[in-house]
N, CA, C and O atoms as a MOPAC input file, in Angstrom:
PM7 MOZYME 1SCF
protein

 N    -54.94400 1    53.44800 1   -10.49200 1
 C    -54.31700 1    52.68400 1    -9.47300 1
 C    -53.77400 1    53.47600 1    -8.38600 1
 O    -53.89300 1    53.08800 1    -7.22400 1
 N    -53.15900 1    54.60900 1    -8.69500 1
 C    -52.62200 1    55.47300 1    -7.55400 1
 C    -53.61500 1    55.91900 1    -6.66900 1
 O    -53.33100 1    55.97200 1    -5.47200 1
 N    -54.77400 1    56.26200 1    -7.06700 1
 C    -55.87500 1    56.74500 1    -6.19600 1
 C    -56.31200 1    55.59900 1    -5.29200 1
 O    -56.56600 1    55.81000 1    -4.10600 1
 N    -56.40600 1    54.35700 1    -5.85200 1
 C    -56.81300 1    53.28400 1    -5.02000 1
 C    -55.66500 1    52.98100 1    -4.07200 1
 O    -55.93500 1    52.71900 1    -2.90000 1
 N    -54.46800 1    52.99500 1    -4.46900 1
 C    -53.31900 1    52.74500 1    -3.57700 1
 C    -53.44000 1    53.76200 1    -2.38700 1
 O    -53.39400 1    53.38400 1    -1.21700 1
 N    -53.59100 1    55.01400 1    -2.73600 1
 C    -53.67800 1    56.14300 1    -1.71100 1
 C    -54.80900 1    55.81900 1    -0.70000 1
 O    -54.63700 1    55.93200 1     0.51400 1
 N    -55.86900 1    55.44700 1    -1.20700 1
 C    -57.03800 1    55.19600 1    -0.30800 1
 C    -56.80100 1    54.00200 1     0.52100 1
 O    -57.18000 1    54.03300 1     1.69100 1
 N    -56.22400 1    52.96200 1     0.06000 1
 C    -55.92200 1    51.71600 1     0.91300 1
 C    -54.83300 1    52.11400 1     1.97100 1
 O    -54.86900 1    51.66400 1     3.11600 1
 N    -53.88400 1    52.96000 1     1.54300 1
 C    -52.84200 1    53.36200 1     2.49400 1
 C    -53.35800 1    54.18000 1     3.60500 1
 O    -52.94800 1    54.05500 1     4.75900 1
 N    -54.39900 1    55.14300 1     3.18700 1
 C    -54.95100 1    56.04800 1     4.26400 1
 C    -55.83700 1    55.20900 1     5.19800 1
 O    -55.87800 1    55.50600 1     6.39200 1
 N    -56.53500 1    54.19500 1     4.72500 1
 C    -57.31100 1    53.30800 1     5.62400 1
 C    -56.35800 1    52.56700 1     6.50900 1
 O    -56.60100 1    52.52900 1     7.71600 1
 N    -55.35300 1    52.00600 1     6.05200 1
 C    -54.35700 1    51.26200 1     6.78900 1
 C    -53.79400 1    52.15200 1     7.81800 1
 O    -53.73000 1    51.74900 1     8.98000 1
 N    -53.35500 1    53.39900 1     7.47600 1
 C    -52.83500 1    54.26500 1     8.36300 1
 C    -53.83700 1    54.73200 1     9.45400 1
 O    -53.42400 1    54.96400 1    10.59000 1
 N    -55.00600 1    54.85700 1     9.16300 1
 C    -56.11200 1    55.18000 1    10.19800 1
 C    -56.32800 1    54.02700 1    11.09200 1
 O    -56.60700 1    54.24500 1    12.27100 1
 N    -56.22900 1    52.84900 1    10.65700 1
 C    -56.38900 1    51.58400 1    11.55100 1
 C    -55.14000 1    51.59200 1    12.54700 1
 O    -55.30200 1    51.29600 1    13.73000 1
 N    -53.91800 1    51.93100 1    12.04600 1
 C    -52.75500 1    51.86500 1    12.85100 1
 C    -52.89600 1    53.00000 1    13.99800 1
 O    -52.66200 1    52.80200 1    15.19000 1
 N    -53.31100 1    54.20000 1    13.43800 1
 C    -53.50600 1    55.27400 1    14.47800 1
 C    -54.50500 1    54.96800 1    15.56300 1
 O    -54.31300 1    55.41900 1    16.69300 1
 N    -55.52700 1    54.25400 1    15.30000 1
 C    -56.56600 1    53.73900 1    16.23600 1
 C    -55.91000 1    52.79300 1    17.23100 1
 O    -56.10700 1    52.88300 1    18.44300 1
 N    -55.10000 1    51.85500 1    16.65200 1
 C    -54.42400 1    50.86800 1    17.52400 1
 C    -53.47700 1    51.58000 1    18.46800 1
 O    -53.47300 1    51.31300 1    19.66900 1
 N    -52.62600 1    52.54000 1    17.89900 1
 C    -51.65200 1    53.33000 1    18.78500 1
 C    -52.44300 1    54.09800 1    19.83300 1
 O    -51.98200 1    54.19900 1    20.97000 1
 N    -53.63000 1    54.65400 1    19.50200 1
 C    -54.38000 1    55.48700 1    20.42300 1
 C    -54.81600 1    54.43800 1    21.60100 1
 O    -54.66100 1    54.72200 1    22.78900 1
 N    -55.32600 1    53.30900 1    21.19700 1
 C    -55.80500 1    52.34400 1    22.21800 1
 C    -54.63200 1    51.92900 1    23.11000 1
 O    -54.79300 1    51.83500 1    24.32600 1
 N    -53.41400 1    51.67100 1    22.50600 1
 C    -52.24900 1    51.36300 1    23.30800 1
 C    -51.91700 1    52.44900 1    24.32400 1
 O    -51.53500 1    52.16200 1    25.45900 1
 N    -52.06600 1    53.66800 1    23.90700 1
 C    -51.67700 1    54.84500 1    24.80800 1
 C    -52.70500 1    54.84700 1    25.91500 1
 O    -52.28700 1    55.06500 1    27.05300 1
 N    -53.96600 1    54.63600 1    25.73600 1
 C    -55.04800 1    54.60500 1    26.79600 1
 C    -54.66800 1    53.40500 1    27.68100 1
 O    -54.54600 1    53.63800 1    28.88400 1
 N    -54.48300 1    52.26100 1    27.28000 1
 C    -54.25200 1    51.09200 1    28.11300 1
 C    -52.85600 1    51.16500 1    28.78600 1
 O    -52.76300 1    51.00900 1    30.00300 1
 N    -51.81600 1    51.39100 1    28.04200 1
 C    -50.41900 1    51.36600 1    28.57800 1
 C    -49.84900 1    52.64000 1    29.02200 1
 O    -48.91100 1    52.63900 1    29.82000 1
 N    -50.34600 1    53.72800 1    28.56300 1
 C    -49.80100 1    54.98400 1    28.75600 1
 C    -48.71500 1    55.39100 1    27.64200 1
 O    -48.09500 1    56.45300 1    27.70100 1
 N    -48.55700 1    54.48900 1    26.67300 1
 C    -47.65500 1    54.74000 1    25.64200 1
 C    -47.94100 1    53.83000 1    24.46500 1
 O    -48.61700 1    52.83400 1    24.72400 1
 N    -47.54600 1    54.00300 1    23.23200 1
 C    -47.78500 1    53.12300 1    22.25900 1
 C    -46.42600 1    52.42200 1    21.80200 1
 O    -45.33700 1    52.81700 1    22.21900 1
 N    -46.55400 1    51.43400 1    20.98400 1
 C    -45.40900 1    50.58900 1    20.63200 1
 C    -44.45600 1    51.32800 1    19.77400 1
 O    -43.33500 1    50.85000 1    19.60000 1
 N    -44.78600 1    52.42300 1    19.23500 1
 C    -43.69800 1    53.22900 1    18.48600 1
 C    -42.61300 1    53.71800 1    19.17200 1
 O    -41.55000 1    53.94000 1    18.59100 1
 N    -42.78900 1    53.93600 1    20.50800 1
 C    -41.61700 1    54.47800 1    21.29700 1
 C    -40.66500 1    53.32000 1    21.54900 1
 O    -39.48300 1    53.55200 1    21.80500 1
 N    -41.13200 1    52.09900 1    21.48500 1
 C    -40.19800 1    50.99400 1    21.68100 1
 C    -39.17700 1    50.82600 1    20.44200 1
 O    -38.15500 1    50.15800 1    20.59900 1
 N    -39.43800 1    51.37600 1    19.34100 1
 C    -38.54300 1    51.33100 1    18.22900 1
 C    -37.34700 1    52.08000 1    18.46300 1
 O    -36.28400 1    51.70500 1    17.96800 1
 N    -37.43600 1    53.25400 1    19.27600 1
 C    -36.33000 1    54.07800 1    19.65700 1
 C    -36.60400 1    54.73800 1    20.87200 1
 O    -37.08200 1    55.87100 1    20.81100 1
 N    -36.37200 1    54.19700 1    22.00900 1
 C    -36.71000 1    54.81400 1    23.26800 1
 C    -35.82100 1    56.00000 1    23.57700 1
 O    -36.29200 1    56.93900 1    24.22000 1
 N    -34.58000 1    56.01800 1    23.16600 1
 C    -33.64200 1    57.25300 1    23.37100 1
 C    -34.28800 1    58.36400 1    22.53600 1
 O    -34.36900 1    59.47800 1    23.05300 1
 N    -34.72900 1    58.18400 1    21.36900 1
 C    -35.22100 1    59.31400 1    20.52500 1
 C    -36.56000 1    59.79700 1    21.25200 1
 O    -36.82700 1    60.99800 1    21.21900 1
 N    -37.34600 1    58.97200 1    21.85700 1
 C    -38.64000 1    59.38900 1    22.57100 1
 C    -38.20400 1    60.19500 1    23.69200 1
 O    -38.69700 1    61.30700 1    23.88700 1
 N    -37.18000 1    59.63300 1    24.54900 1
 C    -36.90600 1    60.38800 1    25.74700 1
 C    -36.25500 1    61.76100 1    25.53500 1
 O    -36.43900 1    62.71700 1    26.28800 1
 N    -35.40700 1    61.77500 1    24.34400 1
 C    -34.80500 1    63.12200 1    23.94900 1
 C    -36.00100 1    64.08300 1    23.68300 1
 O    -35.99400 1    65.21500 1    24.16500 1
 N    -37.00500 1    63.63900 1    22.93300 1
 C    -38.08300 1    64.44500 1    22.51400 1
 C    -38.89000 1    64.98500 1    23.66600 1
 O    -39.34000 1    66.13100 1    23.65800 1
 N    -39.06700 1    64.11300 1    24.68200 1
 C    -39.87700 1    64.53000 1    25.78000 1
 C    -38.96800 1    65.30200 1    26.89800 1
 O    -39.43900 1    66.29100 1    27.45900 1
 N    -37.80900 1    64.88500 1    27.17300 1
 C    -37.02800 1    65.44200 1    28.16900 1
 C    -36.44000 1    66.77200 1    27.93700 1
 O    -36.28600 1    67.54900 1    28.87900 1
 N    -36.08600 1    67.08800 1    26.67300 1
 C    -35.55800 1    68.42300 1    26.39000 1
 C    -36.45900 1    69.54600 1    26.85500 1
 O    -36.09100 1    70.37700 1    27.68500 1
 N    -37.69100 1    69.54000 1    26.27100 1
 C    -38.56100 1    70.58700 1    26.72900 1
 C    -38.97500 1    70.57000 1    28.25800 1
 O    -39.16600 1    71.59300 1    28.91400 1
 N    -39.08200 1    69.37300 1    28.70400 1
 C    -39.44600 1    69.22000 1    30.14100 1
 C    -38.25500 1    69.82700 1    31.05700 1
 O    -38.51400 1    70.59700 1    31.98200 1
 N    -37.12100 1    69.48800 1    30.78500 1
 C    -35.96000 1    70.03100 1    31.56700 1
 C    -35.85000 1    71.40400 1    31.40700 1
 O    -35.56100 1    72.06300 1    32.40600 1
 N    -36.03800 1    72.01300 1    30.25700 1
 C    -36.04100 1    73.44100 1    30.03900 1
 C    -37.11200 1    74.17700 1    30.90500 1
 O    -36.85600 1    75.19900 1    31.54200 1
 N    -38.31600 1    73.58000 1    30.87300 1
 C    -39.33000 1    74.15900 1    31.80900 1
 C    -39.02600 1    73.99600 1    33.17800 1
 O    -39.26000 1    74.91200 1    33.96600 1
 N    -38.50400 1    72.87700 1    33.56300 1
 C    -38.19300 1    72.65100 1    34.97200 1
 C    -37.15300 1    73.67500 1    35.36800 1
 O    -37.30200 1    74.26300 1    36.43900 1
 N    -36.08600 1    73.94600 1    34.57700 1
 C    -35.02300 1    74.91000 1    34.91000 1
 C    -35.79400 1    76.35300 1    35.12400 1
 O    -35.59800 1    77.07000 1    36.10600 1
 N    -36.58800 1    76.62300 1    34.18400 1
 C    -37.25400 1    77.88500 1    34.25600 1
 C    -38.13300 1    78.14000 1    35.45600 1
 O    -38.22700 1    79.25400 1    35.97300 1
 N    -38.77500 1    77.06700 1    35.87900 1
 C    -39.85200 1    77.13900 1    36.96400 1
 C    -39.39700 1    76.65000 1    38.28800 1
 O    -40.22800 1    76.57700 1    39.19400 1
 N    -38.22900 1    76.32700 1    38.48400 1
 C    -37.85500 1    75.54300 1    39.73700 1
 C    -37.83600 1    76.56500 1    41.02400 1
 O    -37.66300 1    77.77800 1    40.90500 1
 N    -38.02000 1    75.96100 1    42.13600 1
 C    -38.13900 1    76.76200 1    43.38400 1
 C    -36.90900 1    76.45000 1    44.28800 1
 O    -36.71600 1    77.16900 1    45.26700 1
 N    -36.10700 1    75.46500 1    44.02600 1
 C    -35.06400 1    75.03300 1    44.92200 1
 C    -33.93500 1    74.33300 1    44.20700 1
 O    -33.88400 1    74.33500 1    42.97700 1
 N    -33.07900 1    73.76600 1    44.91500 1
 C    -32.00200 1    73.04800 1    44.46500 1
 C    -31.40600 1    72.02700 1    45.35100 1
 O    -31.56700 1    72.20700 1    46.55800 1
 N    -30.76500 1    71.01800 1    44.97700 1
 C    -30.33600 1    69.93400 1    45.83300 1
 C    -29.42800 1    70.37600 1    46.99000 1
 O    -28.65500 1    71.32100 1    46.83200 1
 N    -29.50900 1    69.72000 1    48.12900 1
 C    -28.51200 1    69.92000 1    49.17700 1
 C    -27.15700 1    69.91000 1    48.67300 1
 O    -26.83500 1    69.07700 1    47.82500 1
 N    -26.30000 1    70.79300 1    49.13500 1
 C    -24.83300 1    70.68700 1    48.73100 1
 C    -24.59800 1    71.54100 1    47.53900 1
 O    -23.43700 1    71.77800 1    47.20600 1
 N    -25.64000 1    72.04200 1    46.84200 1
 C    -25.44500 1    72.86400 1    45.63600 1
 C    -25.93400 1    74.31800 1    45.88000 1
 O    -26.76100 1    74.54900 1    46.76200 1
 N    -25.46100 1    75.21200 1    45.16000 1
 C    -26.02800 1    76.58000 1    45.10100 1
 C    -27.06800 1    76.64900 1    43.98500 1
 O    -27.11800 1    75.74800 1    43.14800 1
 N    -27.87200 1    77.65800 1    43.95100 1
 C    -28.82200 1    77.86300 1    42.78100 1
 C    -27.95800 1    77.92500 1    41.52900 1
 O    -28.29600 1    77.24400 1    40.56100 1
 N    -26.91200 1    78.65700 1    41.47400 1
 C    -26.12100 1    78.84700 1    40.31100 1
 C    -25.52900 1    77.50300 1    39.77400 1
 O    -25.49400 1    77.24100 1    38.57200 1
 N    -25.07800 1    76.69300 1    40.72900 1
 C    -24.55900 1    75.41500 1    40.41600 1
 C    -25.57100 1    74.41500 1    39.77900 1
 O    -25.31100 1    73.66100 1    38.84200 1
 N    -26.81500 1    74.52900 1    40.45600 1
 C    -27.94800 1    73.75200 1    39.99400 1
 C    -28.26700 1    74.07700 1    38.52400 1
 O    -28.44400 1    73.20700 1    37.67200 1
 N    -28.32600 1    75.40300 1    38.29600 1
 C    -28.62400 1    75.91800 1    37.03200 1
 C    -27.64700 1    75.37300 1    35.98000 1
 O    -28.01300 1    74.93100 1    34.89100 1
 N    -26.45400 1    75.43900 1    36.37200 1
 C    -25.33200 1    74.89600 1    35.43500 1
 C    -25.53400 1    73.44000 1    35.20000 1
 O    -25.44600 1    73.01600 1    34.04800 1
 N    -25.79800 1    72.63100 1    36.19700 1
 C    -26.02000 1    71.29200 1    36.11400 1
 C    -27.22700 1    70.96200 1    35.13800 1
 O    -27.12900 1    70.10800 1    34.25700 1
 N    -28.33400 1    71.68200 1    35.35800 1
 C    -29.44800 1    71.54700 1    34.45400 1
 C    -29.12100 1    71.88500 1    33.03600 1
 O    -29.54300 1    71.19700 1    32.10600 1
 N    -28.40700 1    72.89200 1    32.87400 1
 C    -27.88300 1    73.29800 1    31.48600 1
 C    -27.12100 1    72.11300 1    30.81900 1
 O    -27.41200 1    71.73000 1    29.68600 1
 N    -26.20800 1    71.59200 1    31.51200 1
 C    -25.38800 1    70.38500 1    31.03800 1
 C    -26.35800 1    69.19000 1    30.68700 1
 O    -26.18000 1    68.55000 1    29.65100 1
 N    -27.30000 1    68.91900 1    31.48400 1
 C    -28.22300 1    67.76500 1    31.19000 1
 C    -28.99100 1    68.14200 1    29.82300 1
 O    -29.03300 1    67.35400 1    28.87900 1
 N    -29.55600 1    69.33600 1    29.80100 1
 C    -30.21100 1    69.77900 1    28.53500 1
 C    -29.33100 1    69.62500 1    27.35700 1
 O    -29.70500 1    68.94500 1    26.40100 1
 N    -28.08600 1    70.26800 1    27.37200 1
 C    -27.19600 1    70.10900 1    26.26400 1
 C    -26.87600 1    68.70900 1    25.95400 1
 O    -26.70700 1    68.34000 1    24.79200 1
 N    -26.78800 1    67.90200 1    26.98600 1
 C    -26.59500 1    66.41400 1    26.74700 1
 C    -27.64800 1    65.76600 1    25.91800 1
 O    -27.36500 1    65.07300 1    24.94100 1
 N    -28.92000 1    66.00900 1    26.33200 1
 C    -30.05300 1    65.46300 1    25.57900 1
 C    -30.12600 1    66.03800 1    24.11000 1
 O    -30.41700 1    65.31700 1    23.15600 1
 N    -29.85200 1    67.34300 1    23.99500 1
 C    -29.79900 1    67.92400 1    22.61700 1
 C    -28.75800 1    67.33000 1    21.81800 1
 O    -28.98000 1    67.08200 1    20.63200 1
 N    -27.61100 1    67.06800 1    22.36500 1
 C    -26.52500 1    66.46700 1    21.59000 1
 C    -26.85200 1    65.02600 1    21.20000 1
 O    -26.52800 1    64.56900 1    20.10400 1
 N    -27.54600 1    64.28100 1    22.18900 1
 C    -28.04600 1    62.93400 1    21.89500 1
 C    -28.92000 1    62.93600 1    20.77300 1
 O    -28.83600 1    62.02300 1    19.95200 1
 N    -29.85100 1    63.96600 1    20.62400 1
 C    -30.87100 1    64.07800 1    19.61200 1
 C    -30.17000 1    64.34300 1    18.23700 1
 O    -30.53500 1    63.78900 1    17.20000 1
 N    -29.17000 1    65.20500 1    18.30900 1
 C    -28.39900 1    65.44000 1    17.03800 1
 C    -27.72400 1    64.17100 1    16.49400 1
 O    -27.66600 1    63.95900 1    15.28300 1
 N    -27.21800 1    63.33500 1    17.40700 1
 C    -26.64000 1    62.03300 1    17.03900 1
 C    -27.79300 1    61.11600 1    16.43800 1
 O    -27.68000 1    60.49100 1    15.38300 1
 N    -28.92400 1    61.12500 1    17.26100 1
 C    -30.01100 1    60.25300 1    16.75800 1
 C    -30.54600 1    60.63500 1    15.42500 1
 O    -31.00400 1    59.78400 1    14.66200 1
 N    -30.49500 1    61.95900 1    15.11600 1
 C    -30.94300 1    62.57800 1    13.89300 1
 C    -29.91800 1    62.28900 1    12.84600 1
 O    -30.19100 1    62.60600 1    11.68800 1
 N    -28.74900 1    61.71600 1    13.11900 1
 C    -27.73200 1    61.43800 1    12.15100 1
 C    -27.23900 1    62.74100 1    11.54300 1
 O    -26.81700 1    62.72600 1    10.38600 1
 N    -27.26300 1    63.81700 1    12.21600 1
 C    -26.96000 1    65.08100 1    11.81800 1
 C    -25.86700 1    65.85900 1    12.58400 1
 O    -25.93200 1    67.07900 1    12.73500 1
 N    -24.90500 1    65.13100 1    13.03900 1
 C    -23.86100 1    65.86400 1    13.86600 1
 C    -22.87100 1    66.59800 1    13.11600 1
 O    -22.06500 1    67.30400 1    13.72300 1
 N    -22.84500 1    66.49000 1    11.66800 1
 C    -21.89200 1    67.29400 1    10.90300 1
 C    -20.72700 1    66.48100 1    10.67500 1
 O    -20.84100 1    65.33600 1    10.23900 1
 N    -19.59400 1    67.00800 1    10.94700 1
 C    -18.25200 1    66.34700 1    10.75300 1
 C    -17.96800 1    65.28700 1    11.73500 1
 O    -18.73600 1    65.09600 1    12.67900 1
 N    -16.95100 1    64.62000 1    11.56700 1
 C    -16.43100 1    63.56500 1    12.57500 1
 C    -16.16500 1    64.21500 1    13.87600 1
 O    -16.53700 1    63.70000 1    14.93100 1
 N    -15.47200 1    65.43200 1    13.81700 1
 C    -15.15100 1    66.08300 1    15.08500 1
 C    -16.32700 1    66.52300 1    15.83900 1
 O    -16.37500 1    66.40300 1    17.06300 1
 N    -17.39500 1    67.09200 1    15.06000 1
 C    -18.64900 1    67.51800 1    15.78900 1
 C    -19.37800 1    66.25300 1    16.38400 1
 O    -19.94700 1    66.34300 1    17.47200 1
 N    -19.36200 1    65.13800 1    15.70900 1
 C    -19.86300 1    63.82700 1    16.25900 1
 C    -19.17800 1    63.56200 1    17.54800 1
 O    -19.82400 1    63.41300 1    18.58500 1
 N    -17.88800 1    63.50000 1    17.50600 1
 C    -17.08100 1    63.23300 1    18.75700 1
 C    -17.44700 1    64.11200 1    19.87900 1
 O    -17.57500 1    63.68900 1    21.02800 1
 N    -17.62500 1    65.42300 1    19.51200 1
 C    -17.85000 1    66.38300 1    20.50300 1
 C    -19.33000 1    66.20900 1    21.05500 1
 O    -19.58300 1    66.34900 1    22.25100 1
 N    -20.31900 1    65.88500 1    20.07300 1
 C    -21.64600 1    65.60400 1    20.56500 1
 C    -21.67200 1    64.38300 1    21.57100 1
 O    -22.36000 1    64.38000 1    22.59200 1
 N    -20.87100 1    63.37300 1    21.18300 1
 C    -20.80500 1    62.26300 1    22.04100 1
 C    -20.27500 1    62.58400 1    23.41500 1
 O    -20.74500 1    62.05600 1    24.42300 1
 N    -19.28400 1    63.46200 1    23.44000 1
 C    -18.78700 1    63.80900 1    24.80900 1
 C    -19.81800 1    64.66600 1    25.54700 1
 O    -19.95300 1    64.52200 1    26.76300 1
 N    -20.53400 1    65.53100 1    24.88000 1
 C    -21.58600 1    66.34700 1    25.55800 1
 C    -22.70200 1    65.42700 1    26.06100 1
 O    -23.13300 1    65.55600 1    27.20700 1
 N    -23.17300 1    64.50500 1    25.22400 1
 C    -24.18900 1    63.59200 1    25.56700 1
 C    -23.86700 1    62.77600 1    26.67700 1
 O    -24.70400 1    62.59100 1    27.56100 1
 N    -22.65200 1    62.22800 1    26.72500 1
 C    -22.22100 1    61.35200 1    27.75100 1
 C    -22.13100 1    62.07800 1    29.09400 1
 O    -22.55000 1    61.53500 1    30.11600 1
 N    -21.59900 1    63.27700 1    29.10200 1
 C    -21.54500 1    64.08600 1    30.21300 1
 C    -22.96600 1    64.44900 1    30.79700 1
 O    -23.25300 1    64.26700 1    31.98000 1
 N    -23.82700 1    64.97800 1    29.86300 1
 C    -25.14300 1    65.31200 1    30.27500 1
 C    -26.00000 1    64.12600 1    30.79600 1
 O    -26.71600 1    64.24700 1    31.79000 1
 N    -25.89500 1    62.93600 1    30.06000 1
 C    -26.72800 1    61.86200 1    30.52400 1
 C    -26.17000 1    61.25500 1    31.90900 1
 O    -26.93200 1    60.75100 1    32.73400 1
 N    -24.91800 1    61.33400 1    32.07500 1
 C    -24.24000 1    60.84500 1    33.30500 1
 C    -24.74600 1    61.71100 1    34.51600 1
 O    -25.09800 1    61.21800 1    35.58700 1
 N    -24.74500 1    62.96900 1    34.24600 1
 C    -25.21800 1    63.98700 1    35.27100 1
 C    -26.67500 1    63.76800 1    35.51000 1
 O    -27.10200 1    63.80600 1    36.66400 1
 N    -27.44000 1    63.54900 1    34.53000 1
 C    -28.96900 1    63.21800 1    34.66700 1
 C    -29.13000 1    62.01200 1    35.50600 1
 O    -30.02500 1    62.00200 1    36.35100 1
 N    -28.32600 1    60.96400 1    35.34900 1
 C    -28.48200 1    59.77300 1    36.12500 1
 C    -28.10300 1    60.08900 1    37.65000 1
 O    -28.76200 1    59.68500 1    38.60800 1
 N    -26.99300 1    60.84000 1    37.73000 1
 C    -26.54200 1    61.25900 1    39.07000 1
 C    -27.67600 1    62.00000 1    39.83200 1
 O    -27.96800 1    61.68300 1    40.98400 1
 N    -28.29300 1    62.97600 1    39.17000 1
 C    -29.26500 1    63.92800 1    39.82600 1
 C    -30.67900 1    63.45300 1    39.58600 1
 O    -31.62300 1    64.20500 1    39.83000 1
 N    -30.85800 1    62.23900 1    39.12000 1
 C    -32.25400 1    61.83700 1    38.78100 1
 C    -33.24200 1    62.03200 1    39.95000 1
 O    -34.35900 1    62.50600 1    39.74400 1
 N    -32.84000 1    61.67900 1    41.13500 1
 C    -33.65400 1    61.79900 1    42.35200 1
 C    -33.86600 1    63.23500 1    42.77400 1
 O    -34.78200 1    63.52600 1    43.54300 1
 N    -33.02400 1    64.14900 1    42.27800 1
 C    -33.24600 1    65.54700 1    42.55900 1
 C    -34.13200 1    66.30800 1    41.61000 1
 O    -34.30000 1    67.52200 1    41.72400 1
 N    -34.67500 1    65.60800 1    40.71000 1
 C    -35.42200 1    66.29200 1    39.62200 1
 C    -36.97000 1    66.41600 1    40.02300 1
 O    -37.85700 1    65.93900 1    39.31500 1
 N    -37.19500 1    67.04300 1    41.12400 1
 C    -38.59300 1    67.40500 1    41.63000 1
 C    -38.49400 1    68.78100 1    42.16700 1
 O    -37.42800 1    69.35100 1    42.40200 1
 N    -39.70200 1    69.28600 1    42.34900 1
 C    -39.73700 1    70.70000 1    42.84200 1
 C    -40.82200 1    70.87000 1    43.85200 1
 O    -41.01000 1    71.96800 1    44.37700 1

């Protein structure tokens, strides 16, 4: 019975993967990201922001290169803190509160500088 159950599960899983692949082709994403958009954005934006910081060629008007680097670091740390919270792994209550503050600061700055995230 276990082998049959495993085979059935594998077939069902394969069907779901085909469905998700089709959704990605048609929509550019699959329905799984709708289950937790924040987790998806954390997973995508952390490495993208790190690469952006590493490869950038300029900075917004009114800032220096050093200030822009600092702001990008705050955004990255904000998304990393958000991911720790989403992973339900912030540690103690104090670290959870600290992660919330870091996430709020980073995400707020991300919103403020959203239109400056181009190179």
